Amino acid sequence: MYTEKNIGKIGDVIHFKRDNLFVIGQIISLREVTCVVEISQAYADELKLETTRTVVRHGKYKIFDMKEKGNLPSCDYMPETNAVLHT
């Protein structure tokens, strides 16, 4: 399900942990030691971010292998529990 490379590229879908929440997002910009990731509004709300973009350090995320797209975990936002659940 994950690729073996350590540094993603623009367009890669990644999975990382932030404040005890596992977040899925897409890389939209690369820097030398970090990348800018677009996340859903539900994740941004849960993390109390003002934007749907966040910075993640290389090595702190895993890259999904998009050849196995069907194996991506689904994500459901549950406002009544204020939680993002992965099933």
PDB file of C-alpha atoms in Angstrom:
ATOM      1  CA  MET A   1       0.000   0.000   0.000  1.00  0.00           C
ATOM      2  CA  TYR A   2       2.897   2.408   0.649  1.00  0.00           C
ATOM      3  CA  THR A   3       5.786   3.156  -1.670  1.00  0.00           C
ATOM      4  CA  GLU A   4       9.339   2.635  -0.471  1.00  0.00           C
ATOM      5  CA  LYS A   5      10.634   6.108  -1.348  1.00  0.00           C
ATOM      6  CA  ASN A   6      11.244   8.608   1.435  1.00  0.00           C
ATOM      7  CA  ILE A   7      10.495  11.873  -0.369  1.00  0.00           C
ATOM      8  CA  GLY A   8       7.245  12.388  -2.223  1.00  0.00           C
ATOM      9  CA  LYS A   9       6.581  14.342  -5.368  1.00  0.00           C
ATOM     10  CA  ILE A  10       3.879  16.819  -6.275  1.00  0.00           C
ATOM     11  CA  GLY A  11       0.555  14.991  -6.599  1.00  0.00           C
ATOM     12  CA  ASP A  12       1.446  12.117  -4.259  1.00  0.00           C
ATOM     13  CA  VAL A  13      -1.173  11.169  -1.680  1.00  0.00           C
ATOM     14  CA  ILE A  14       0.388  10.872   1.769  1.00  0.00           C
ATOM     15  CA  HIS A  15      -0.585   9.789   5.278  1.00  0.00           C
ATOM     16  CA  PHE A  16       0.849  11.432   8.407  1.00  0.00           C
ATOM     17  CA  LYS A  17       0.103  11.880  12.100  1.00  0.00           C
ATOM     18  CA  ARG A  18      -0.645  15.282  13.621  1.00  0.00           C
ATOM     19  CA  ASP A  19      -1.938  15.815  17.176  1.00  0.00           C
ATOM     20  CA  ASN A  20      -2.872  12.112  17.557  1.00  0.00           C
ATOM     21  CA  LEU A  21      -4.888  12.246  14.322  1.00  0.00           C
ATOM     22  CA  PHE A  22      -3.949  10.326  11.194  1.00  0.00           C
ATOM     23  CA  VAL A  23      -4.361  12.663   8.231  1.00  0.00           C
ATOM     24  CA  ILE A  24      -4.483  12.001   4.484  1.00  0.00           C
ATOM     25  CA  GLY A  25      -3.515  14.744   2.067  1.00  0.00           C
ATOM     26  CA  GLN A  26      -1.924  15.489  -1.286  1.00  0.00           C
ATOM     27  CA  ILE A  27       1.494  17.084  -1.812  1.00  0.00           C
ATOM     28  CA  ILE A  28       1.135  20.386  -3.688  1.00  0.00           C
ATOM     29  CA  SER A  29       4.625  21.859  -3.217  1.00  0.00           C
ATOM     30  CA  LEU A  30       8.083  20.543  -2.346  1.00  0.00           C
ATOM     31  CA  ARG A  31      10.837  22.198  -0.332  1.00  0.00           C
ATOM     32  CA  GLU A  32      14.279  20.948   0.662  1.00  0.00           C
ATOM     33  CA  VAL A  33      13.227  19.382   3.978  1.00  0.00           C
ATOM     34  CA  THR A  34       9.425  19.748   3.893  1.00  0.00           C
ATOM     35  CA  CYS A  35       6.408  19.606   1.638  1.00  0.00           C
ATOM     36  CA  VAL A  36       3.157  21.579   1.544  1.00  0.00           C
ATOM     37  CA  VAL A  37       0.120  19.306   1.761  1.00  0.00           C
ATOM     38  CA  GLU A  38      -3.516  20.020   0.864  1.00  0.00           C
ATOM     39  CA  ILE A  39      -5.875  18.389   3.380  1.00  0.00           C
ATOM     40  CA  SER A  40      -9.663  18.293   3.601  1.00  0.00           C
ATOM     41  CA  GLN A  41     -11.627  20.982   5.421  1.00  0.00           C
ATOM     42  CA  ALA A  42     -12.734  18.335   7.934  1.00  0.00           C
ATOM     43  CA  TYR A  43      -9.099  17.633   8.858  1.00  0.00           C
ATOM     44  CA  ALA A  44      -8.344  21.371   9.022  1.00  0.00           C
ATOM     45  CA  ASP A  45     -11.310  21.907  11.343  1.00  0.00           C
ATOM     46  CA  GLU A  46     -10.308  18.986  13.562  1.00  0.00           C
ATOM     47  CA  LEU A  47      -6.746  20.337  13.810  1.00  0.00           C
ATOM     48  CA  LYS A  48      -8.052  23.895  14.315  1.00  0.00           C
ATOM     49  CA  LEU A  49      -6.164  25.198  11.274  1.00  0.00           C
ATOM     50  CA  GLU A  50      -7.187  28.357   9.436  1.00  0.00           C
ATOM     51  CA  THR A  51      -6.320  26.824   6.064  1.00  0.00           C
ATOM     52  CA  THR A  52      -6.484  23.442   4.362  1.00  0.00           C
ATOM     53  CA  ARG A  53      -2.734  23.541   3.723  1.00  0.00           C
ATOM     54  CA  THR A  54      -0.104  22.330   6.146  1.00  0.00           C
ATOM     55  CA  VAL A  55       3.640  21.678   6.113  1.00  0.00           C
ATOM     56  CA  VAL A  56       5.011  18.195   6.755  1.00  0.00           C
ATOM     57  CA  ARG A  57       8.697  17.307   7.133  1.00  0.00           C
ATOM     58  CA  HIS A  58      10.117  14.634   4.814  1.00  0.00           C
ATOM     59  CA  GLY A  59      10.397  11.371   6.720  1.00  0.00           C
ATOM     60  CA  LYS A  60       7.302  12.173   8.808  1.00  0.00           C
ATOM     61  CA  TYR A  61       4.832  10.833   6.236  1.00  0.00           C
ATOM     62  CA  LYS A  62       4.199   7.726   4.187  1.00  0.00           C
ATOM     63  CA  ILE A  63       3.326   7.796   0.507  1.00  0.00           C
ATOM     64  CA  PHE A  64       0.385   5.791  -0.783  1.00  0.00           C
ATOM     65  CA  ASP A  65       1.107   3.686  -3.861  1.00  0.00           C
ATOM     66  CA  MET A  66      -1.580   4.975  -6.236  1.00  0.00           C
ATOM     67  CA  LYS A  67      -1.359   1.786  -8.313  1.00  0.00           C
ATOM     68  CA  GLU A  68      -3.251   0.207  -5.425  1.00  0.00           C
ATOM     69  CA  LYS A  69      -5.766   3.049  -5.181  1.00  0.00           C
ATOM     70  CA  GLY A  70      -8.491   0.736  -3.958  1.00  0.00           C
ATOM     71  CA  ASN A  71      -6.513   0.119  -0.768  1.00  0.00           C
ATOM     72  CA  LEU A  72      -6.644   3.720   0.435  1.00  0.00           C
ATOM     73  CA  PRO A  73      -8.344   3.975   3.814  1.00  0.00           C
ATOM     74  CA  SER A  74     -11.697   5.683   3.634  1.00  0.00           C
ATOM     75  CA  CYS A  75     -12.216   8.755   5.776  1.00  0.00           C
ATOM     76  CA  ASP A  76     -15.469   9.827   7.342  1.00  0.00           C
ATOM     77  CA  TYR A  77     -15.899  13.041   9.303  1.00  0.00           C
ATOM     78  CA  MET A  78     -18.321  12.678  12.191  1.00  0.00           C
ATOM     79  CA  PRO A  79     -19.320  16.155  13.423  1.00  0.00           C
ATOM     80  CA  GLU A  80     -21.340  14.776  16.318  1.00  0.00           C
ATOM     81  CA  THR A  81     -18.156  13.274  17.811  1.00  0.00           C
ATOM     82  CA  ASN A  82     -15.813  15.915  16.353  1.00  0.00           C
ATOM     83  CA  ALA A  83     -13.581  13.165  15.009  1.00  0.00           C
ATOM     84  CA  VAL A  84     -12.184  11.978  11.713  1.00  0.00           C
ATOM     85  CA  LEU A  85     -12.394   8.223  11.554  1.00  0.00           C
ATOM     86  CA  HIS A  86     -10.512   5.873   9.252  1.00  0.00           C
ATOM     87  CA  THR A  87     -12.200   2.619   8.407  1.00  0.00           C
TER      88      THR A  87
END
